[in-house]
Coordinates of C-alpha atoms and ligand atoms in Angstrom, one line a residue:
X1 CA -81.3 -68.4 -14.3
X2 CA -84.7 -67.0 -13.2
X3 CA -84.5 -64.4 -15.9
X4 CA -86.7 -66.3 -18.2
X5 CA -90.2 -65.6 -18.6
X6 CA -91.1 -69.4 -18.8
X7 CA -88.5 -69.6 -15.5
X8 CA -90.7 -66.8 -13.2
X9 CA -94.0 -68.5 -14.2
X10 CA -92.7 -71.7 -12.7
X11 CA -91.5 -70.3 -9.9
X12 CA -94.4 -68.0 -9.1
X13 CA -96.9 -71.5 -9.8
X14 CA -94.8 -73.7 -7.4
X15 CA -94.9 -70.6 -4.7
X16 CA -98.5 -70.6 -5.0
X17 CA -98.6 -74.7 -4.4
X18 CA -96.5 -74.8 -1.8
X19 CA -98.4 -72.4 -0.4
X20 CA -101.5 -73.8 -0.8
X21 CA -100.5 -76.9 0.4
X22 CA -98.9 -75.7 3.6
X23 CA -102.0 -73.9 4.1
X24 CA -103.8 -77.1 3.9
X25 CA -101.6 -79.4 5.6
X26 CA -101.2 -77.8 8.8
X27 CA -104.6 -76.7 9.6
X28 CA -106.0 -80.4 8.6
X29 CA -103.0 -81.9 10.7
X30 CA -103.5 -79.7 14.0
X31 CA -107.7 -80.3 13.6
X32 CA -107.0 -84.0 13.4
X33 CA -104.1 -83.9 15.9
X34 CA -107.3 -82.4 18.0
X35 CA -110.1 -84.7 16.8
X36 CA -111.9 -87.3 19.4
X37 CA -112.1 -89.6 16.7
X38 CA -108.6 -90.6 16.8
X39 CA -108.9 -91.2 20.0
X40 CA -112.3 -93.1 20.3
X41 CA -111.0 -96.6 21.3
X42 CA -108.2 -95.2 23.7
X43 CA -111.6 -93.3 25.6
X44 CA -113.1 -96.1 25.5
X45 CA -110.9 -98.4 27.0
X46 CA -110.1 -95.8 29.9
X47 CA -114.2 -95.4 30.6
X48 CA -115.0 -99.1 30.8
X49 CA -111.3 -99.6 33.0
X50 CA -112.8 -96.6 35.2
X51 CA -116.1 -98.7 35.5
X52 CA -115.2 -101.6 36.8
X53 CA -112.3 -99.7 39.1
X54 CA -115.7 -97.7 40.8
X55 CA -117.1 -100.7 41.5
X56 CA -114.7 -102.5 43.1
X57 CA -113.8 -99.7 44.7
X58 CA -117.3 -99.5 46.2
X59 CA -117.6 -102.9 47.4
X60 CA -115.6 -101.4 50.7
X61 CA -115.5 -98.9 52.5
X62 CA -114.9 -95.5 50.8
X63 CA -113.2 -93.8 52.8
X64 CA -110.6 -96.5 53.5
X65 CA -107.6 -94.3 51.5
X66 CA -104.6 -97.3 51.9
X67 CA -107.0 -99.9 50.9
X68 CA -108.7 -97.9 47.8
X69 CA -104.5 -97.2 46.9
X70 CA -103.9 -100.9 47.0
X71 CA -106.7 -101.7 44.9
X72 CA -106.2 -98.7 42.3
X73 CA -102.1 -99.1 42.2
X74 CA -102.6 -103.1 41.5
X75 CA -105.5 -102.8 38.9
X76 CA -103.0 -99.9 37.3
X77 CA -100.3 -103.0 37.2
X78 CA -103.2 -105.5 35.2
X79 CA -104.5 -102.9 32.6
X80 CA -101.7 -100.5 32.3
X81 CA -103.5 -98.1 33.1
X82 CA -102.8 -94.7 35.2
X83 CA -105.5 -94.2 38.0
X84 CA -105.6 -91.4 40.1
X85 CA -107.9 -90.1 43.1
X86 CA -108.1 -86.6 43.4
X87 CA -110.0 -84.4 45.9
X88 CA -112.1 -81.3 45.4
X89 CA -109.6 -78.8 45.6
X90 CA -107.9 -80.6 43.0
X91 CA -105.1 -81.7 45.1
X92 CA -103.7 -85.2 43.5
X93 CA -104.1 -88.5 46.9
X94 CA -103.2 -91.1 45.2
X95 CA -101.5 -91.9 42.0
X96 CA -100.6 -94.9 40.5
X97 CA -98.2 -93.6 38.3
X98 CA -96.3 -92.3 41.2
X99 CA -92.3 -92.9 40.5
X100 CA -93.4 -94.7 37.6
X101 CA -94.1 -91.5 35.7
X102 CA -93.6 -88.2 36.0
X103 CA -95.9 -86.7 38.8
X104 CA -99.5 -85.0 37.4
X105 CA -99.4 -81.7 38.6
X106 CA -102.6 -80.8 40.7
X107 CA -105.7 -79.4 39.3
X108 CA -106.9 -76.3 38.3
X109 CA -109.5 -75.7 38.7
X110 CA -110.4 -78.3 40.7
X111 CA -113.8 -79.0 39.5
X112 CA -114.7 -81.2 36.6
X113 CA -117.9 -81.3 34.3
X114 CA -118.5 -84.6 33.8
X115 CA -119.6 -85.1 30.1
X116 CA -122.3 -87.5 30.0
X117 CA -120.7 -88.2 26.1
X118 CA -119.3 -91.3 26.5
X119 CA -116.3 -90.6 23.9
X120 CA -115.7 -87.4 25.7
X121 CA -112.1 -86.7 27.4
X122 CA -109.9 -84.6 28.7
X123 CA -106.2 -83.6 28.7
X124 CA -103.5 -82.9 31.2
X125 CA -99.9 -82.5 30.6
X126 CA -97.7 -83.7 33.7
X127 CA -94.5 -82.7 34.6
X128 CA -92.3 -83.1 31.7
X129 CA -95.3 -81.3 29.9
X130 CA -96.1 -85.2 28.5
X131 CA -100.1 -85.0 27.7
X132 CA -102.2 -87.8 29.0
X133 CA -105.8 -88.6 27.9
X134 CA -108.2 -88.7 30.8
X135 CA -111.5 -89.6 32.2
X136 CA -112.8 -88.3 35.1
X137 CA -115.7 -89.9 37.8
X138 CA -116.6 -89.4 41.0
X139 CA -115.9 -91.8 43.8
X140 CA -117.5 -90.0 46.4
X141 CA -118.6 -86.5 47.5
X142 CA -115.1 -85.4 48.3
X143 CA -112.8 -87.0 45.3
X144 CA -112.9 -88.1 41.6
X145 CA -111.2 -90.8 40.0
X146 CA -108.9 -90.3 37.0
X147 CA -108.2 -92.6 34.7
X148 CA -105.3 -91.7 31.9
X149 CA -103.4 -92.7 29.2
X150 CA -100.9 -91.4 27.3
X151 CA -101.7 -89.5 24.3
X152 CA -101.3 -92.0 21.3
X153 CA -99.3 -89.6 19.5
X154 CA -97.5 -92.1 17.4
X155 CA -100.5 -93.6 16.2
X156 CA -101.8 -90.0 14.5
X157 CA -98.1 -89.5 13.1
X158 CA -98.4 -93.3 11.6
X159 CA -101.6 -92.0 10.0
X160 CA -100.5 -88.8 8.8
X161 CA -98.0 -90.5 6.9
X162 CA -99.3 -93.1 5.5
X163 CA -103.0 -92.1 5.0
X164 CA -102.6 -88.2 4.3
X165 CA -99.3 -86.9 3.7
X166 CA -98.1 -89.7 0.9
X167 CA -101.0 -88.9 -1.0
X168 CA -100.4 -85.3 -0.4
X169 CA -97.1 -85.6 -1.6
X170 CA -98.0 -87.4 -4.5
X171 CA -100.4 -84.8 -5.3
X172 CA -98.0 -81.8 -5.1
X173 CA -95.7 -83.7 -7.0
X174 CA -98.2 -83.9 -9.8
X175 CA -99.4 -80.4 -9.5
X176 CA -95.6 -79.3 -10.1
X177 CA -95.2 -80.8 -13.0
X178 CA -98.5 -79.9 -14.1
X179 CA -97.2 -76.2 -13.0
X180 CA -94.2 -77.2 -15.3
X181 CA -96.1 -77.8 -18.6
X182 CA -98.2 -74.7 -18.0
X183 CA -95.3 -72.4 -18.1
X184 CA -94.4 -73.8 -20.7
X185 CA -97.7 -73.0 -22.3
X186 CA -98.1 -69.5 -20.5
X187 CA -94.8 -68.3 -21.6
X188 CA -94.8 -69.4 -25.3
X189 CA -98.1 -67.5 -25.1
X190 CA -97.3 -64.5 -23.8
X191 CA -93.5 -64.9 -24.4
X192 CA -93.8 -65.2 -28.6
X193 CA -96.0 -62.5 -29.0
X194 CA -93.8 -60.2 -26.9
X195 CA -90.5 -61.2 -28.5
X196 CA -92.2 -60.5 -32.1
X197 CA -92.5 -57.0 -30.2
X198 CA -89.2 -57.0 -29.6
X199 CA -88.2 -57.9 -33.2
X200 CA -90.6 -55.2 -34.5
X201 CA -89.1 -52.4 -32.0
X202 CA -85.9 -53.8 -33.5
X203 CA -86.6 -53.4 -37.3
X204 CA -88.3 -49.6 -36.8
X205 CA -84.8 -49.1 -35.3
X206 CA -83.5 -50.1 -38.9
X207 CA -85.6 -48.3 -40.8
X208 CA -88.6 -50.7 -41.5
X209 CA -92.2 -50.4 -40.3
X210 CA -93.3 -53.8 -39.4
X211 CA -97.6 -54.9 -39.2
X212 CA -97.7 -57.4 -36.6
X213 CA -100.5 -59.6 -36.2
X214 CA -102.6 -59.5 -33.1
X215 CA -101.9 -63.1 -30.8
X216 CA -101.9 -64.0 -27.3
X217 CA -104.0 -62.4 -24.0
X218 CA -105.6 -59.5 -24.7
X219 CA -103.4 -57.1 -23.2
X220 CA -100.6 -58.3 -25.3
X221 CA -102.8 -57.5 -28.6
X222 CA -103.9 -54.2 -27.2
X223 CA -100.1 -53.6 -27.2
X224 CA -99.7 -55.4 -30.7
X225 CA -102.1 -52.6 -31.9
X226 CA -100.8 -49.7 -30.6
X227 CA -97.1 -51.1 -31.5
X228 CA -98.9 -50.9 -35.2
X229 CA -100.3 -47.8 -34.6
X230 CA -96.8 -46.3 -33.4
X231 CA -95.5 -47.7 -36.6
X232 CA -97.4 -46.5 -38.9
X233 CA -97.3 -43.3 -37.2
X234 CA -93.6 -43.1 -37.0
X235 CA -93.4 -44.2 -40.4
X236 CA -95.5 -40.8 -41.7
X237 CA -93.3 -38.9 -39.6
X238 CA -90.2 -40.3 -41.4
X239 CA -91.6 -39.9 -44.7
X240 CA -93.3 -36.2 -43.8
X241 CA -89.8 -35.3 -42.6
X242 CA -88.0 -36.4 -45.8
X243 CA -90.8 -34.7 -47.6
X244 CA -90.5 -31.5 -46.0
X245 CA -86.7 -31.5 -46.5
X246 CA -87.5 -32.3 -50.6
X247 CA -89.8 -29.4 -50.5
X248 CA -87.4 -26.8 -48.2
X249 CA -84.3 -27.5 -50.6
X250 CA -86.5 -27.3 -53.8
X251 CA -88.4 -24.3 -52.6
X252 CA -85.0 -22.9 -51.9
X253 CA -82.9 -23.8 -55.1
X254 CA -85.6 -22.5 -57.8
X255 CA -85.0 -18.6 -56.4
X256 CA -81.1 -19.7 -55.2
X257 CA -80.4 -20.7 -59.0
X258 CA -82.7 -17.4 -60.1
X259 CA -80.7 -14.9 -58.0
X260 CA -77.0 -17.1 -58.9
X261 CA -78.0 -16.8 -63.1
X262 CA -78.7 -12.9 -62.6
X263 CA -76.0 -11.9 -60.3
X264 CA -73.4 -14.4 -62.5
X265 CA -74.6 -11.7 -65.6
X266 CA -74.2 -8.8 -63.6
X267 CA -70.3 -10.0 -62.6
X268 CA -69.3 -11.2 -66.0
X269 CA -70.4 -7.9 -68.1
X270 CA -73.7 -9.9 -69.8
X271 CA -76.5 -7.1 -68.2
X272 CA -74.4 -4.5 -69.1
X273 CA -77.5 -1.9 -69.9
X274 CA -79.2 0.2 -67.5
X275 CA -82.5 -1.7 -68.5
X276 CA -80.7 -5.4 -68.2
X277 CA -79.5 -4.4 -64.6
X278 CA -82.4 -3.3 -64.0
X279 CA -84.0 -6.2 -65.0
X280 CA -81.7 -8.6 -63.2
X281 CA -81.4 -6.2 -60.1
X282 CA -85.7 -7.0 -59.6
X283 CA -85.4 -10.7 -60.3
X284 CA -83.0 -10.8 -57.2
X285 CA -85.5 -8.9 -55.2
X286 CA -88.4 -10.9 -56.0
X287 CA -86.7 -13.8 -55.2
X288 CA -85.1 -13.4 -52.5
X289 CA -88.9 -11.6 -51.3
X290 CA -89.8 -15.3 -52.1
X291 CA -87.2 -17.0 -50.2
X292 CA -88.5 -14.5 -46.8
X293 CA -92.0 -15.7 -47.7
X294 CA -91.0 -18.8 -47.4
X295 CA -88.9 -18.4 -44.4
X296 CA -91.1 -16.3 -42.2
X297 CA -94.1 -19.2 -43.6
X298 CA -92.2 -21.8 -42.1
X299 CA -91.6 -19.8 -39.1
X300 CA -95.3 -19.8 -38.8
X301 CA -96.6 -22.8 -39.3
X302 CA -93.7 -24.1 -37.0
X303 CA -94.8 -22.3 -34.0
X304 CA -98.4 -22.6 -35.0
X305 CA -97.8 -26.7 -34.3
X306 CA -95.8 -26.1 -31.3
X307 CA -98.7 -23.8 -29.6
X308 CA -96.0 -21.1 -29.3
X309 CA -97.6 -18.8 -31.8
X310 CA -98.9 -16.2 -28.9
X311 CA -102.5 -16.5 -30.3
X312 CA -104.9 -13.7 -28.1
X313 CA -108.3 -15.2 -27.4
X314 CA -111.2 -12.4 -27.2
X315 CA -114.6 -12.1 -28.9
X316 CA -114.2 -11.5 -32.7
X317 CA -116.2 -10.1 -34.7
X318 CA -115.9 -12.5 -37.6
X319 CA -118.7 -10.8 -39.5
X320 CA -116.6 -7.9 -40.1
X321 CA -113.6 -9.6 -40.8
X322 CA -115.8 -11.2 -44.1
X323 CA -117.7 -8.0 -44.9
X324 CA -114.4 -6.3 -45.5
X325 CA -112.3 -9.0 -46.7
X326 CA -112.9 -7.6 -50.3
X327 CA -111.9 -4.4 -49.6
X328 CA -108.3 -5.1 -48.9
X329 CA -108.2 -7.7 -52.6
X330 CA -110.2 -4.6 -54.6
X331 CA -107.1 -4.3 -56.7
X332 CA -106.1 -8.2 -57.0
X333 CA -110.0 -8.8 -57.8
X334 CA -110.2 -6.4 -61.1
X335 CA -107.1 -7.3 -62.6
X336 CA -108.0 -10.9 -62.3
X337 CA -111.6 -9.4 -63.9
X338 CA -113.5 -11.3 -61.0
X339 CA -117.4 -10.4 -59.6
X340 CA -117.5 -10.5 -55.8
X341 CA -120.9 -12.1 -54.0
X342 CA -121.3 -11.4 -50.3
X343 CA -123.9 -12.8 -48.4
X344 CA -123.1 -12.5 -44.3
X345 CA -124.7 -12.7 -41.9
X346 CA -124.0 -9.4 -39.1
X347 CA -122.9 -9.7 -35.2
X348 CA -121.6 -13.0 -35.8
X349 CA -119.0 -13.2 -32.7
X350 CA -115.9 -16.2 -32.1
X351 CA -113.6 -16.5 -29.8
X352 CA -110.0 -15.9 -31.1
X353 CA -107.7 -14.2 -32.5
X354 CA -109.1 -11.8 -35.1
X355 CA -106.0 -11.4 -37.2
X356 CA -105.4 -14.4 -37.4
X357 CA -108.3 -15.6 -38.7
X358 CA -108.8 -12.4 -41.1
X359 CA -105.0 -14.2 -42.1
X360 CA -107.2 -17.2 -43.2
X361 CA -109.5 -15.9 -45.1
X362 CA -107.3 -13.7 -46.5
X363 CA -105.6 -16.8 -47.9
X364 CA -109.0 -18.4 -49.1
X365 CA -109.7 -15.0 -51.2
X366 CA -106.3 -15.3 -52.7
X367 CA -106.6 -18.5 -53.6
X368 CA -109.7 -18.2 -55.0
X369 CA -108.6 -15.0 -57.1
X370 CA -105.7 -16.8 -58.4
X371 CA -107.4 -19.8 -59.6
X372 CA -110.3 -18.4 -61.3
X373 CA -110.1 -17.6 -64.5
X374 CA -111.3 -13.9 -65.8
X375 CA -115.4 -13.5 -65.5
X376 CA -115.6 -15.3 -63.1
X377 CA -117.6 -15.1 -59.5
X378 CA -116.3 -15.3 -55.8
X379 CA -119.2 -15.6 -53.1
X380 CA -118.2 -15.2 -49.4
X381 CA -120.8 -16.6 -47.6
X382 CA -121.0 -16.3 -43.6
X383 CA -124.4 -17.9 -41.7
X384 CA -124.9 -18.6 -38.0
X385 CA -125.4 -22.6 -37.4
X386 CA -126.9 -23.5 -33.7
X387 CA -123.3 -23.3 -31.8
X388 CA -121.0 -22.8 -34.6
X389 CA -120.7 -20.0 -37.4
X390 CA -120.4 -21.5 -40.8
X391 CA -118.0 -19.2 -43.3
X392 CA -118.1 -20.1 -47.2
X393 CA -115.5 -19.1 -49.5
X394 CA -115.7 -19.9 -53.0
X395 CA -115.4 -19.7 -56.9
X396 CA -116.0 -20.8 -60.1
X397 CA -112.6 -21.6 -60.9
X398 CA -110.3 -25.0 -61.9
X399 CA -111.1 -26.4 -59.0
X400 CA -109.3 -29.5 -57.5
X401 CA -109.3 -33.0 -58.4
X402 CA -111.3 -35.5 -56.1
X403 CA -108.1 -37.4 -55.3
X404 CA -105.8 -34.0 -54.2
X405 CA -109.2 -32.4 -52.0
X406 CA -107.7 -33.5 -49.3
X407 CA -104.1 -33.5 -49.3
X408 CA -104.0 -29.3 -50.5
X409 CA -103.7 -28.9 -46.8
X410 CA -100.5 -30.4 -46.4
X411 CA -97.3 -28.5 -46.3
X412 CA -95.8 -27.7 -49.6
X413 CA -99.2 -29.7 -51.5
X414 CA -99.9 -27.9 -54.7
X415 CA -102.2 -29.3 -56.9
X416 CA -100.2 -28.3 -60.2
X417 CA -96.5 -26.5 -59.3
X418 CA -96.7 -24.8 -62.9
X419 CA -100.2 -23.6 -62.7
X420 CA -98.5 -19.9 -61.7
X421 CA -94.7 -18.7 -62.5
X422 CA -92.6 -16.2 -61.1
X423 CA -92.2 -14.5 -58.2
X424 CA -95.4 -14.7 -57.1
X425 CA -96.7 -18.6 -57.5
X426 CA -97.6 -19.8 -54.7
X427 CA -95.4 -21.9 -52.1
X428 CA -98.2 -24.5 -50.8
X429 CA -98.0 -23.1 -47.1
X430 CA -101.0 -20.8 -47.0
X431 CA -103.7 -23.6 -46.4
X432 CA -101.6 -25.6 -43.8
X433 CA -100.9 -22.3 -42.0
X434 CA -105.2 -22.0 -42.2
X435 CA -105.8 -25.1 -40.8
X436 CA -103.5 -24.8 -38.1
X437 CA -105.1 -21.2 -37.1
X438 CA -108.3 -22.5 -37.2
X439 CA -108.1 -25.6 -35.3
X440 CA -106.5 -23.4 -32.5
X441 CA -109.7 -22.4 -32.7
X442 CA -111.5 -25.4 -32.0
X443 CA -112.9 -25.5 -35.5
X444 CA -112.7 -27.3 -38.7
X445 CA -111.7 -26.3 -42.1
X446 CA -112.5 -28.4 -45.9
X447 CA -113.0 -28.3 -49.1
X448 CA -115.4 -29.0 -51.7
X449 CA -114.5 -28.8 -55.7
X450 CA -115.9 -29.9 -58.9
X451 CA -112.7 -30.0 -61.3
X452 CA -113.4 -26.9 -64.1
X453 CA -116.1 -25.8 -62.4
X454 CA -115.0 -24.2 -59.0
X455 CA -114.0 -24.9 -55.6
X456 CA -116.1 -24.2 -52.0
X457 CA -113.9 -23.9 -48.9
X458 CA -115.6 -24.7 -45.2
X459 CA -114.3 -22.8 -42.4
X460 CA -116.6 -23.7 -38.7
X461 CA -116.1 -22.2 -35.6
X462 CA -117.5 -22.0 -32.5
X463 CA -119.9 -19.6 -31.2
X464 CA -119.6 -16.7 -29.0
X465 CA -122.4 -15.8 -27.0
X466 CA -121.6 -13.2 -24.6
X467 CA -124.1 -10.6 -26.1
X468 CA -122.7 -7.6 -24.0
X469 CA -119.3 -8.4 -25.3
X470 CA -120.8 -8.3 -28.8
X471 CA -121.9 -4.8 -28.5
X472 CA -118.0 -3.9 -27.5
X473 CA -116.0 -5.3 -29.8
X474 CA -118.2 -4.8 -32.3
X475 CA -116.6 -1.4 -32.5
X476 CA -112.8 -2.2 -31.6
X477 CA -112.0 -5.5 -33.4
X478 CA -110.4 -4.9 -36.9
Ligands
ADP501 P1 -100.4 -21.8 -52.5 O1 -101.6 -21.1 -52.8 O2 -99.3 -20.9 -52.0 O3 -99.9 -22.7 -53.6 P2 -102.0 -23.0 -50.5 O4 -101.6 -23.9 -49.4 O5 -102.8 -21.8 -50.2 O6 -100.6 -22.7 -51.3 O7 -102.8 -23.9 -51.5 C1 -102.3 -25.2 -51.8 C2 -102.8 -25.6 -53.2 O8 -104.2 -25.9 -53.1 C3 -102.7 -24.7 -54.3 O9 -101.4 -24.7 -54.8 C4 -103.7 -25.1 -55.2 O10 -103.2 -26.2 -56.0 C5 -104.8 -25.6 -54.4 N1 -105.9 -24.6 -54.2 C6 -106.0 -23.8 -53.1 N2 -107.1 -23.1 -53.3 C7 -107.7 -23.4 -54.5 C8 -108.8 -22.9 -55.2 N3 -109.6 -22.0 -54.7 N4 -109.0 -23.5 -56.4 C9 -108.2 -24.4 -56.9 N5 -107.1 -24.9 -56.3 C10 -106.9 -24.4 -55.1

């Protein structure tokens, strides 16, 4: 029943009223219960009774007890009135009330301060803990007359009713149903919002990737936005996973259908020459070389995003790693009748792990070799930049269209799939295996290319300054 979100706002509202108004209530009725004001007239009354009692008191003699209890005990029976003489230890004489009422218990203490307020009183409770207004005055040196009357309770309860509590009531009824309609308005504006959630959560579940629009308190749009955010975000992972699959099987099934077409013509007798097995014996290898690339790529990258690759971390040298980077491509550059530029800058230290990185550039040299044509130039480039080392790798060859720059270092992205055959085109792992190595290494990896006329590929990373370390690994890294 109070599973509703409407249902716990009302609650919690009417909680907080009642509250409040007990709060209110009670205080103001004890402080008025307490007040002199309620009891001006009653004070009064007793004070001017008192008076006139004093003086005809004093018209004999004072010390006269029977005829002072006459008087007292007959003006008690006119004005109603309950008198009472007390001496200074407090100790009750005479009493008016005496088998009328129950007794007054005697004083303590004993001696009064007489308020010269005329509205001022006192209270005693007797002994059926009754309380009784008083006024005290003395009569002579040794007692004090007492003049009481019972607390007008009934008279405060009359009031409370009527004057405070009705419209008290009235109020809290109002403020209920006011409570009432703002639930309603509370919960349809927090409660919409959130069931949209709900229906979104619902539909990703499904398969589709909902936009909801941002409404309600602000919290509620914060989660709107990130609900969008997981979305879209769940959405790319979908469609990256599909993707990846796509690429897996068709990376797989060009070198699967290769090796089944050559090993079918070795079984049914078609290569049948030495040169013909031969020839179908090497496609087999290079393919399934290809399908180990690929595997031992994946392998790779996957533990490369998972931060299991076991990278070391120790000043690198990164200036040697460019300066020989040729050295190992001298082959790969001549065939491909490429000029090599160097410009590097020396004792430029990182922090990292040099084989891994020497694995990126690696990469960018080999790309760069493949994709430019013969007579053309490759400049590696490698300058010191504040905190960061800057490395440059690049060529004068197709280059990449505006619209790809940025997606080549996706998985699988090639720009054109038929730009190289055979064994050894290229896969479209190498540059998401760089970017994943270098931002290990806190750094930042792009490309620039003009389409036809060459490509420039960014690799930043940041500075190691420990000079003495320089001097060591100089000498042992690579
Ligand atoms: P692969 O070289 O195995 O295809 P990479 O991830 O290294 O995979 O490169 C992805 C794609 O980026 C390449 O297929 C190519 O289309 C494009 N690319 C990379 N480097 C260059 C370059 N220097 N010039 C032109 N295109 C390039």
């Amino acid at each position: 029943m109070l599973s509703s979100l409407r249902s716990r706002l009302w609650l919690s509202y009417s909680i907080v009223i009642l509250i409040a108004l007990v709060g209110m209530i009670g205080p103001t009725i004890s402080a008025l219960s307490r007040s002199p004001l309620f009891y001006r007239q009653t004070v009064l009354q007793l004070r001017l009774a008192q008076s006139s009692l004093i003086n005809m008191i004093k018209l004999g003699d004072l010390n006269d007890t029977d005829r002072i209890k006459t008087i007292v005990v007959n003006q008690s029976r006119i004005d109603g009135i309950r008198y009472a003489v007390i001496n200074n230890n407090g100790n009750i004489i005479i009493d008016s009330g005496s088998g009328i009422f129950p007794p007054i218990p005697d004083f303590n203490p004993p001696v009064f301060s007489v308020d010269d307020d005329p509205f001022s009183f006192f209270i005693f409770k007797d002994m059926d803990r009754k309380s009784w207004l008083y006024v005290v005055r003395p009569l002579n040196e040794t007692s004090y007359l007492i003049a009481a009357s019972r607390q007008p309770v009934i008279e405060i309860r009359e009031m409370l009713r009527d004057e405070i509590l009705q419209p008290m009531f009235k109020g809290s009824a109002i403020a209920l149903f006011i409570a009432f309609a703002l639930s309603l308005f509370m919960s349809s504006w927090i409660g919409s919002p959130l069931r949209r959630l709900a229906d979104g959560a619902r539909q990703i579940e499904s398969g589709t990737y909902p936009v909801l629009e941002k409404e309600g308190p602000r919290e509620i749009q914060e989660l709107a936005e990130s609900f969008n955010q997981m979305s879209i975000r769940v959405q790319q992972t979908e469609d990256s996973q599909k993707d990846f699959l796509a690429n897996v099987s068709h990376e797989l099934k060009t070198p699967l259908t290769s090796i089944q077409g050559f090993a079918q013509s070795i079984l049914d007798g078609a290569a049948s020459t030495p040169q013909e097995l031969m020839q179908a014996a090497s496609v087999i290898y290079d393919e399934a070389s290809r399908m180990h690339r690929l595997v031992i790529d994946l392998l790779t990258l996957s533990k490369l995003e998972e931060g299991t690759a076991g990278m070391l971390s120790g000043p690198v040298n990164i200036s040697m790693i460019m300066d020989q980077l040729d050295e190992k491509m001298q082959p790969l550059i001549q065939a491909a009748e490429l000029t090599i530029k160097k410009d590097i800058s020396p004792d430029l230290v990182v922090m990292g792990d040099g084989d891994r990185l020497a694995q990126v550039f690696t990469n960018l040299l080999d790309n760069a070799i493949k994709f430019t044509p013969a007579g053309g130039t490759i400049s590696l480039s490698l300058k010191s930049e504040q905190s960061h080392v800057l490395a440059s790798v690049s060529d004068t060859g197709v280059g990449i269209p505006d619209m790809e720059a940025s997606r080549i270092f996706e998985r699988f992205y090639q720009v054109d799939k038929s730009r190289r055959g055979g064994a050894s085109r290229g896969i479209g792992l190498g540059l998401a295996i760089a970017r994943q190595i270098i931002i290990s290494h806190n750094g930042e990896i792009w490309a620039v290319s003009q389409p036809g006329k060459g490509s420039t590929f960014f690799v930043r990373l940041p500075v190691y300054f420990d000079k003495t370390t320089v001097k060591i690994h100089r000498n042992n890294t690579l």
